Amino acid sequence: MRAAHDGTVTTLSGWVSRRRDHGGIIFIDLRDRSGYVQVVLNPEHLSSADYQTAERLRSEWCIELTGTVRLRPEGSENPALPTGEVEVMVEGLTVLNQSLTPPFYITDDVDADESLRLRYRYLDLRRPKMQDNLRLRHQAVKYIRDYLDGHGFLEIETPILIKSTPEGARDYLVPSRTHPGNFYALPQSPQQLKQLLMVSGVERYFQIARCFRDEDLRADRQPEFTQLDLEMSFVEEEDVLGLIEGLYAGLVRELTPQFNVKTPFLRLSYADAMARFGSDKPDLRYGLEMADVSDLAAETEFRVFHGILDRGGIIKAMAVPGMGGLTGSDMRRMEETAKEFGAAGMSHVRLTGEGTLESLTDDDVSLSPGLRMPVEWVRRLAERAGAQRGDLIVLMAGPARLANQWLAAMRAHLAAQMELADPTVLSFAFVTDFPLFDWDDDAGRWDSAHHPFTAPAAGCEGMLDGNDLSSIPSRAYDLVCNGSELASGSIRIHRRELQEKIFSILGYSPEQIAERFGHILEAFDYGAPPHGGIAPGIDRLVAILAGADSLREVIAFPKTQSGSDLLFGAPSGVDAGQLQDLAIRIVE
Ligand code: ASP
């Protein structure tokens, strides 16, 4: 309803959002998924029966009305509403259904507890913001489909009931009734299926695929989530990355032009990302880069540093511009924060004054207790860390993996505090050259850094027979954006011998390899083409585009942090008869 509709007769259906009574004239904000419009129920224009109905209307009643659109009287327009210039003078009214008083107001600034919102999700989704999120998600998926169709991809569905597909998480299992004692697994992703489609000669496959991973849920994960799963034959890294860059840049520019996206996307090797940002998914909207200062730390007499270095650890420094003036108690608070991230402690150097580092004197530096180093050392440290006078230098010591993790957490924390990240920028980057294997300390064996189907970098196959598996580069890549991982993928192995070798390095016996992976190894024997792909998460992408701080805001019926569905009350017990059919007994 807009000013151009002035004078037209219309029939509207929707929900009573707000109802106001102004001296016998009833105003209602009628809501449907397109927004709000003000309707006026004036006893002079209504039958007395309809007017009596109007007096009974309450929030969330579902109604239908007929009336004439007219311009609002001058001075009563509402510029905040797209329909704010008009109102509908109602002539006839029908109640389609009454509503109980909803457990929370259906408005965007809802202050209800999230569990209440999830329990009444169908009401929560009536909120305009949630309707916007559903619409944005639909548009994103439609854009993806159209884009890939334009690039010759076929959308192909793959089964939900399959056999366990290792992607590093626990499987959800489904007991088979017809094969008692046997189980299907829900796919952690269609990884092997899409590879088999390449063996089938499909060449370009995609799917908006539901994936299931039974993990202890870390913050903002969902046990079932949606990926854009895709795979291509006869490609190299650049083919996949180029396709994805075109997709994301185009999608953002078309659907959410309020965001700034720079192309070409930044490229960063895994080693660089870790060295400079302590993370393989850095937020690149701001600097706060790090440097390894282990050699400089070794010159100090600080026992903590030496202890760490002796055990093979590192000391890393991060310059924080303009924060050299923080007080001792500020620093103690920052150290407390570092401890919350898991660090045993944190050292620092504060540089005050202005001018070049050459002009630095003892009076301009303050070091955390334990450091006590001459200004000449501080100068070298500052140069290494890229710090100027007036800056703070934060130092973290630990085993490389942890020192990086703690300092990266501090980097994100300080950036948030200093508001360094421009919220209008989406800083996409491809992280490449991941290692092929990680050492799994708990299991005492090598694990795939990505998944076992990822190919080692060209020319590195020989290294699989060497001792240092940690240094073998792979053909895996990630797409990251503003500190989140949006996609992972790789060029795959397509020959049996190599795939078998990887499985055996991962600790599978020949019997296990045959039992679990015989189907895909056998397929490789029939002229499997070289292939590669990627799988961007749809939930996270839409959350970023919607400016939502949780994936649950962009999933119609999400699960809670503990994997519960509060609306249906799942998971739940089942009838004894159902268990009997499945030959399952519950052990209390
Ligand atoms: N299947 C992989 C995953 O879910 C993605 C890929 O390698 O295409 O992470």
Tab-separated table of N, CA, C and O in Angstrom, residues 312-411:
chain	number	residue	atom	x	y	z
A	312	GLY	N	60.831	-25.870	23.491
A	312	GLY	CA	60.493	-25.802	22.068
A	312	GLY	C	59.381	-24.822	21.745
A	312	GLY	O	58.869	-24.807	20.629
A	313	GLY	N	59.002	-23.983	22.717
A	313	GLY	CA	57.930	-23.016	22.483
A	313	GLY	C	58.437	-21.753	21.793
A	313	GLY	O	59.612	-21.674	21.404
A	314	ILE	N	57.551	-20.804	21.639
A	314	ILE	CA	57.910	-19.545	20.974
A	314	ILE	C	57.404	-18.361	21.800
A	314	ILE	O	56.549	-18.514	22.678
A	315	ILE	N	57.955	-17.191	21.487
A	315	ILE	CA	57.443	-15.948	22.073
A	315	ILE	C	57.058	-15.056	20.899
A	315	ILE	O	57.838	-14.862	19.963
A	316	LYS	N	55.824	-14.587	20.935
A	316	LYS	CA	55.327	-13.746	19.846
A	316	LYS	C	54.913	-12.389	20.370
A	316	LYS	O	54.438	-12.266	21.509
A	317	ALA	N	55.089	-11.383	19.527
A	317	ALA	CA	54.773	-10.018	19.923
A	317	ALA	C	53.746	-9.433	18.973
A	317	ALA	O	53.731	-9.749	17.784
A	318	MET	N	52.878	-8.578	19.512
A	318	MET	CA	51.889	-7.878	18.684
A	318	MET	C	51.878	-6.405	19.086
A	318	MET	O	51.755	-6.085	20.276
A	319	ALA	N	52.045	-5.537	18.107
A	319	ALA	CA	52.014	-4.097	18.389
A	319	ALA	C	50.570	-3.610	18.373
A	319	ALA	O	49.809	-3.951	17.471
A	320	VAL	N	50.215	-2.828	19.390
A	320	VAL	CA	48.865	-2.283	19.457
A	320	VAL	C	48.979	-0.759	19.380
A	320	VAL	O	49.378	-0.107	20.343
A	321	PRO	N	48.655	-0.199	18.227
A	321	PRO	CA	48.899	1.225	17.995
A	321	PRO	C	48.184	2.123	19.014
A	321	PRO	O	47.013	1.888	19.345
A	322	GLY	N	48.911	3.117	19.490
A	322	GLY	CA	48.306	4.164	20.316
A	322	GLY	C	47.962	3.754	21.726
A	322	GLY	O	47.346	4.519	22.456
A	323	MET	N	48.342	2.550	22.135
A	323	MET	CA	47.931	2.076	23.459
A	323	MET	C	49.100	2.085	24.456
A	323	MET	O	49.004	1.489	25.531
A	324	GLY	N	50.193	2.775	24.090
A	324	GLY	CA	51.354	2.810	24.991
A	324	GLY	C	51.069	3.529	26.291
A	324	GLY	O	51.780	3.358	27.283
A	325	GLY	N	50.023	4.335	26.304
A	325	GLY	CA	49.714	5.123	27.497
A	325	GLY	C	48.835	4.394	28.512
A	325	GLY	O	48.431	4.990	29.523
A	326	LEU	N	48.534	3.148	28.280
A	326	LEU	CA	47.705	2.406	29.246
A	326	LEU	C	48.420	2.356	30.598
A	326	LEU	O	49.647	2.328	30.661
A	327	THR	N	47.618	2.300	31.661
A	327	THR	CA	48.207	2.305	33.007
A	327	THR	C	48.537	0.884	33.453
A	327	THR	O	48.124	-0.087	32.814
A	328	GLY	N	49.239	0.813	34.562
A	328	GLY	CA	49.579	-0.493	35.131
A	328	GLY	C	48.334	-1.313	35.420
A	328	GLY	O	48.295	-2.524	35.183
A	329	SER	N	47.285	-0.638	35.911
A	329	SER	CA	46.095	-1.445	36.230
A	329	SER	C	45.370	-1.857	34.947
A	329	SER	O	44.783	-2.940	34.885
A	330	ASP	N	45.439	-1.025	33.896
A	330	ASP	CA	44.911	-1.470	32.590
A	330	ASP	C	45.614	-2.759	32.175
A	330	ASP	O	44.992	-3.702	31.681
A	331	MET	N	46.939	-2.754	32.373
A	331	MET	CA	47.713	-3.915	31.925
A	331	MET	C	47.382	-5.151	32.744
A	331	MET	O	47.326	-6.257	32.212
A	332	ARG	N	47.139	-4.927	34.037
A	332	ARG	CA	46.773	-6.097	34.861
A	332	ARG	C	45.434	-6.673	34.394
A	332	ARG	O	45.237	-7.884	34.335
A	333	ARG	N	44.526	-5.775	34.027
A	333	ARG	CA	43.229	-6.239	33.536
A	333	ARG	C	43.404	-7.015	32.220
A	333	ARG	O	42.783	-8.042	31.995
A	334	MET	N	44.280	-6.487	31.374
A	334	MET	CA	44.507	-7.168	30.089
A	334	MET	C	45.107	-8.553	30.329
A	334	MET	O	44.774	-9.521	29.645
A	335	GLU	N	45.970	-8.624	31.321
A	335	GLU	CA	46.574	-9.924	31.620
A	335	GLU	C	45.514	-10.901	32.134
A	335	GLU	O	45.531	-12.088	31.796
A	336	GLU	N	44.580	-10.367	32.918
A	336	GLU	CA	43.466	-11.230	33.374
A	336	GLU	C	42.708	-11.791	32.176
A	336	GLU	O	42.331	-12.957	32.129
A	337	THR	N	42.464	-10.909	31.196
A	337	THR	CA	41.765	-11.339	29.982
A	337	THR	C	42.563	-12.444	29.283
A	337	THR	O	42.000	-13.449	28.838
A	338	ALA	N	43.883	-12.238	29.206
A	338	ALA	CA	44.730	-13.259	28.557
A	338	ALA	C	44.580	-14.590	29.284
A	338	ALA	O	44.530	-15.648	28.649
A	339	LYS	N	44.466	-14.536	30.596
A	339	LYS	CA	44.315	-15.789	31.351
A	339	LYS	C	42.975	-16.443	31.047
A	339	LYS	O	42.873	-17.674	31.001
A	340	GLU	N	41.958	-15.611	30.815
A	340	GLU	CA	40.661	-16.202	30.432
A	340	GLU	C	40.775	-16.948	29.099
A	340	GLU	O	40.064	-17.919	28.859
A	341	PHE	N	41.679	-16.491	28.234
A	341	PHE	CA	41.885	-17.198	26.960
A	341	PHE	C	42.717	-18.455	27.158
A	341	PHE	O	42.961	-19.191	26.214
A	342	GLY	N	43.230	-18.653	28.356
A	342	GLY	CA	44.006	-19.862	28.626
A	342	GLY	C	45.486	-19.610	28.839
A	342	GLY	O	46.221	-20.509	29.222
A	343	ALA	N	45.946	-18.383	28.558
A	343	ALA	CA	47.375	-18.093	28.696
A	343	ALA	C	47.782	-18.129	30.167
A	343	ALA	O	46.991	-17.778	31.050
A	344	ALA	N	49.021	-18.560	30.411
A	344	ALA	CA	49.508	-18.559	31.789
A	344	ALA	C	49.781	-17.125	32.219
A	344	ALA	O	49.646	-16.773	33.386
A	345	GLY	N	50.169	-16.297	31.281
A	345	GLY	CA	50.442	-14.895	31.596
A	345	GLY	C	50.662	-14.130	30.319
A	345	GLY	O	50.453	-14.659	29.223
A	346	MET	N	51.073	-12.881	30.502
A	346	MET	CA	51.283	-12.038	29.327
A	346	MET	C	52.305	-10.994	29.720
A	346	MET	O	52.255	-10.467	30.837
A	347	SER	N	53.261	-10.719	28.859
A	347	SER	CA	54.216	-9.652	29.138
A	347	SER	C	53.918	-8.498	28.200
A	347	SER	O	53.207	-8.667	27.210
A	348	HIS	N	54.489	-7.345	28.532
A	348	HIS	CA	54.234	-6.213	27.636
A	348	HIS	C	55.347	-5.189	27.722
A	348	HIS	O	56.140	-5.181	28.667
A	349	VAL	N	55.351	-4.325	26.717
A	349	VAL	CA	56.245	-3.174	26.697
A	349	VAL	C	55.398	-1.991	26.258
A	349	VAL	O	54.683	-2.088	25.265
A	350	ARG	N	55.457	-0.927	27.045
A	350	ARG	CA	54.722	0.287	26.651
A	350	ARG	C	55.713	1.351	26.200
A	350	ARG	O	56.690	1.610	26.891
A	351	LEU	N	55.441	1.937	25.050
A	351	LEU	CA	56.312	2.986	24.516
A	351	LEU	C	55.555	4.303	24.561
A	351	LEU	O	54.460	4.391	24.007
A	352	THR	N	56.126	5.322	25.191
A	352	THR	CA	55.428	6.602	25.222
A	352	THR	C	56.196	7.623	24.401
A	352	THR	O	57.280	7.338	23.877
A	353	GLY	N	55.622	8.800	24.305
A	353	GLY	CA	56.262	9.893	23.585
A	353	GLY	C	56.047	9.780	22.090
A	353	GLY	O	55.334	8.897	21.606
A	354	GLU	N	56.657	10.722	21.375
A	354	GLU	CA	56.499	10.741	19.919
A	354	GLU	C	57.853	10.733	19.250
A	354	GLU	O	58.875	10.844	19.917
A	355	GLY	N	57.845	10.662	17.930
A	355	GLY	CA	59.097	10.700	17.179
A	355	GLY	C	59.558	9.305	16.807
A	355	GLY	O	58.808	8.336	16.942
A	356	THR	N	60.796	9.241	16.360
A	356	THR	CA	61.290	7.957	15.849
A	356	THR	C	61.710	7.057	17.001
A	356	THR	O	61.894	7.510	18.132
A	357	LEU	N	61.880	5.798	16.677
A	357	LEU	CA	62.343	4.844	17.686
A	357	LEU	C	63.759	5.187	18.138
A	357	LEU	O	64.149	4.924	19.273
A	358	GLU	N	64.541	5.844	17.238
A	358	GLU	CA	65.913	6.230	17.579
A	358	GLU	C	65.932	7.121	18.810
A	358	GLU	O	66.835	7.061	19.636
A	359	SER	N	64.868	7.964	18.920
A	359	SER	CA	64.863	8.960	20.009
A	359	SER	C	64.366	8.360	21.332
A	359	SER	O	64.260	9.063	22.330
A	360	LEU	N	64.058	7.065	21.329
A	360	LEU	CA	63.530	6.418	22.530
A	360	LEU	C	64.577	6.412	23.652
A	360	LEU	O	65.736	6.092	23.411
A	361	THR	N	64.143	6.778	24.871
A	361	THR	CA	65.069	6.696	26.014
A	361	THR	C	64.436	5.813	27.074
A	361	THR	O	63.263	5.446	26.964
A	362	ASP	N	65.210	5.523	28.125
A	362	ASP	CA	64.704	4.683	29.214
A	362	ASP	C	63.413	5.236	29.803
A	362	ASP	O	62.553	4.479	30.236
A	363	ASP	N	63.298	6.572	29.821
A	363	ASP	CA	62.105	7.175	30.422
A	363	ASP	C	60.844	6.933	29.600
A	363	ASP	O	59.734	7.108	30.089
A	364	ASP	N	61.033	6.570	28.327
A	364	ASP	CA	59.862	6.420	27.451
A	364	ASP	C	59.353	4.993	27.387
A	364	ASP	O	58.421	4.702	26.649
A	365	VAL	N	60.021	4.082	28.091
A	365	VAL	CA	59.573	2.701	27.996
A	365	VAL	C	59.220	2.156	29.366
A	365	VAL	O	59.857	2.505	30.348
A	366	SER	N	58.162	1.389	29.420
A	366	SER	CA	57.954	0.646	30.665
A	366	SER	C	57.663	-0.801	30.312
A	366	SER	O	56.854	-1.109	29.451
A	367	LEU	N	58.414	-1.653	30.998
A	367	LEU	CA	58.386	-3.073	30.699
A	367	LEU	C	57.655	-3.795	31.808
A	367	LEU	O	57.700	-3.373	32.959
A	368	SER	N	57.007	-4.900	31.458
A	368	SER	CA	56.333	-5.654	32.510
A	368	SER	C	57.399	-6.262	33.420
A	368	SER	O	58.523	-6.508	32.984
A	369	PRO	N	57.032	-6.488	34.689
A	369	PRO	CA	57.989	-7.008	35.653
A	369	PRO	C	58.606	-8.291	35.102
A	369	PRO	O	57.930	-9.089	34.486
A	370	GLY	N	59.881	-8.451	35.286
A	370	GLY	CA	60.525	-9.660	34.776
A	370	GLY	C	61.346	-9.368	33.536
A	370	GLY	O	62.308	-10.065	33.259
A	371	LEU	N	60.976	-8.333	32.771
A	371	LEU	CA	61.690	-8.114	31.515
A	371	LEU	C	63.019	-7.365	31.690
A	371	LEU	O	64.037	-7.817	31.212
A	372	ARG	N	63.001	-6.181	32.358
A	372	ARG	CA	64.245	-5.440	32.640
A	372	ARG	C	65.294	-5.521	31.522
A	372	ARG	O	66.318	-6.187	31.675
A	373	MET	N	65.022	-4.856	30.394
A	373	MET	CA	65.986	-4.878	29.289
A	373	MET	C	66.336	-3.451	28.887
A	373	MET	O	65.525	-2.536	29.049
A	374	PRO	N	67.527	-3.252	28.338
A	374	PRO	CA	67.940	-1.895	27.949
A	374	PRO	C	67.112	-1.379	26.769
A	374	PRO	O	66.527	-2.165	26.018
A	375	VAL	N	67.137	-0.084	26.607
A	375	VAL	CA	66.302	0.553	25.592
A	375	VAL	C	66.696	0.087	24.185
A	375	VAL	O	65.865	0.012	23.285
A	376	GLU	N	67.961	-0.252	24.036
A	376	GLU	CA	68.439	-0.709	22.723
A	376	GLU	C	67.713	-2.012	22.319
A	376	GLU	O	67.327	-2.200	21.163
A	377	TRP	N	67.444	-2.871	23.292
A	377	TRP	CA	66.696	-4.125	23.040
A	377	TRP	C	65.245	-3.794	22.696
A	377	TRP	O	64.646	-4.370	21.773
A	378	VAL	N	64.696	-2.858	23.457
A	378	VAL	CA	63.302	-2.462	23.225
A	378	VAL	C	63.147	-1.942	21.791
A	378	VAL	O	62.167	-2.237	21.110
A	379	ARG	N	64.152	-1.199	21.356
A	379	ARG	CA	64.107	-0.645	20.005
A	379	ARG	C	64.060	-1.773	18.957
A	379	ARG	O	63.269	-1.748	18.035
A	380	ARG	N	64.883	-2.782	19.159
A	380	ARG	CA	64.889	-3.902	18.206
A	380	ARG	C	63.557	-4.668	18.257
A	380	ARG	O	63.018	-5.086	17.245
A	381	LEU	N	63.040	-4.810	19.477
A	381	LEU	CA	61.749	-5.487	19.628
A	381	LEU	C	60.654	-4.716	18.883
A	381	LEU	O	59.840	-5.282	18.148
A	382	ALA	N	60.685	-3.382	19.071
A	382	ALA	CA	59.654	-2.545	18.448
A	382	ALA	C	59.745	-2.635	16.929
A	382	ALA	O	58.729	-2.733	16.236
A	383	GLU	N	60.987	-2.621	16.426
A	383	GLU	CA	61.148	-2.714	14.971
A	383	GLU	C	60.580	-4.031	14.453
A	383	GLU	O	59.865	-4.068	13.464
A	384	ARG	N	60.906	-5.094	15.159
A	384	ARG	CA	60.436	-6.421	14.733
A	384	ARG	C	58.903	-6.480	14.753
A	384	ARG	O	58.273	-7.007	13.848
A	385	ALA	N	58.339	-5.893	15.813
A	385	ALA	CA	56.881	-5.984	15.970
A	385	ALA	C	56.153	-4.931	15.143
A	385	ALA	O	54.928	-4.934	15.066
A	386	GLY	N	56.917	-4.007	14.550
A	386	GLY	CA	56.278	-2.941	13.782
A	386	GLY	C	55.611	-1.902	14.680
A	386	GLY	O	54.602	-1.294	14.315
A	387	ALA	N	56.174	-1.705	15.869
A	387	ALA	CA	55.587	-0.739	16.808
A	387	ALA	C	56.271	0.622	16.680
A	387	ALA	O	57.449	0.709	16.348
A	388	GLN	N	55.510	1.651	16.952
A	388	GLN	CA	56.016	3.026	16.974
A	388	GLN	C	56.003	3.514	18.420
A	388	GLN	O	55.401	2.878	19.282
A	389	ARG	N	56.569	4.669	18.635
A	389	ARG	CA	56.415	5.295	19.952
A	389	ARG	C	54.929	5.575	20.155
A	389	ARG	O	54.211	5.915	19.229
A	390	GLY	N	54.481	5.416	21.390
A	390	GLY	CA	53.056	5.591	21.667
A	390	GLY	C	52.277	4.288	21.599
A	390	GLY	O	51.096	4.244	21.908
A	391	ASP	N	52.958	3.208	21.184
A	391	ASP	CA	52.261	1.920	21.038
A	391	ASP	C	52.529	0.996	22.233
A	391	ASP	O	53.491	1.181	22.973
A	392	LEU	N	51.675	0.018	22.319
A	392	LEU	CA	51.852	-1.061	23.298
A	392	LEU	C	52.340	-2.288	22.535
A	392	LEU	O	51.913	-2.515	21.403
A	393	ILE	N	53.221	-3.060	23.150
A	393	ILE	CA	53.606	-4.348	22.559
A	393	ILE	C	53.213	-5.444	23.544
A	393	ILE	O	53.609	-5.410	24.704
A	394	VAL	N	52.393	-6.363	23.061
A	394	VAL	CA	51.932	-7.472	23.892
A	394	VAL	C	52.765	-8.701	23.538
A	394	VAL	O	52.992	-8.975	22.355
A	395	LEU	N	53.221	-9.418	24.539
A	395	LEU	CA	54.057	-10.607	24.302
A	395	LEU	C	53.409	-11.832	24.919
A	395	LEU	O	52.983	-11.803	26.074
A	396	MET	N	53.317	-12.896	24.128
A	396	MET	CA	52.776	-14.153	24.658
A	396	MET	C	53.775	-15.268	24.395
A	396	MET	O	54.361	-15.339	23.306
A	397	ALA	N	53.921	-16.129	25.383
A	397	ALA	CA	54.890	-17.220	25.289
A	397	ALA	C	54.177	-18.544	25.498
A	397	ALA	O	53.294	-18.646	26.343
A	398	GLY	N	54.566	-19.539	24.715
A	398	GLY	CA	53.967	-20.859	24.900
A	398	GLY	C	54.330	-21.777	23.758
A	398	GLY	O	55.034	-21.363	22.831
A	399	PRO	N	53.829	-23.008	23.788
A	399	PRO	CA	53.975	-23.876	22.618
A	399	PRO	C	53.358	-23.149	21.418
A	399	PRO	O	52.355	-22.448	21.591
A	400	ALA	N	53.945	-23.292	20.226
A	400	ALA	CA	53.546	-22.457	19.087
A	400	ALA	C	52.031	-22.400	18.898
A	400	ALA	O	51.449	-21.329	18.741
A	401	ARG	N	51.410	-23.567	18.945
A	401	ARG	CA	49.973	-23.600	18.661
A	401	ARG	C	49.199	-22.754	19.678
A	401	ARG	O	48.306	-21.988	19.328
A	402	LEU	N	49.585	-22.870	20.943
A	402	LEU	CA	48.847	-22.150	21.979
A	402	LEU	C	49.203	-20.662	22.005
A	402	LEU	O	48.320	-19.820	22.179
A	403	ALA	N	50.486	-20.359	21.825
A	403	ALA	CA	50.873	-18.942	21.828
A	403	ALA	C	50.099	-18.215	20.729
A	403	ALA	O	49.587	-17.103	20.934
A	404	ASN	N	50.000	-18.849	19.561
A	404	ASN	CA	49.233	-18.259	18.466
A	404	ASN	C	47.767	-18.094	18.841
A	404	ASN	O	47.151	-17.055	18.601
A	405	GLN	N	47.234	-19.136	19.427
A	405	GLN	CA	45.809	-19.118	19.785
A	405	GLN	C	45.514	-18.003	20.795
A	405	GLN	O	44.555	-17.250	20.648
A	406	TRP	N	46.352	-17.878	21.816
A	406	TRP	CA	46.111	-16.851	22.840
A	406	TRP	C	46.272	-15.441	22.274
A	406	TRP	O	45.473	-14.555	22.553
A	407	LEU	N	47.339	-15.288	21.463
A	407	LEU	CA	47.581	-13.941	20.941
A	407	LEU	C	46.500	-13.568	19.924
A	407	LEU	O	46.076	-12.411	19.849
A	408	ALA	N	46.029	-14.564	19.166
A	408	ALA	CA	44.943	-14.298	18.210
A	408	ALA	C	43.670	-13.905	18.970
A	408	ALA	O	42.930	-13.011	18.545
A	409	ALA	N	43.421	-14.565	20.095
A	409	ALA	CA	42.241	-14.215	20.886
A	409	ALA	C	42.392	-12.790	21.423
A	409	ALA	O	41.437	-11.999	21.423
A	410	MET	N	43.605	-12.450	21.847
A	410	MET	CA	43.855	-11.086	22.347
A	410	MET	C	43.696	-10.070	21.213
A	410	MET	O	43.156	-8.985	21.397
A	411	ARG	N	44.158	-10.459	20.015
A	411	ARG	CA	44.024	-9.573	18.854
A	411	ARG	C	42.547	-9.253	18.596
A	411	ARG	O	42.161	-8.103	18.422
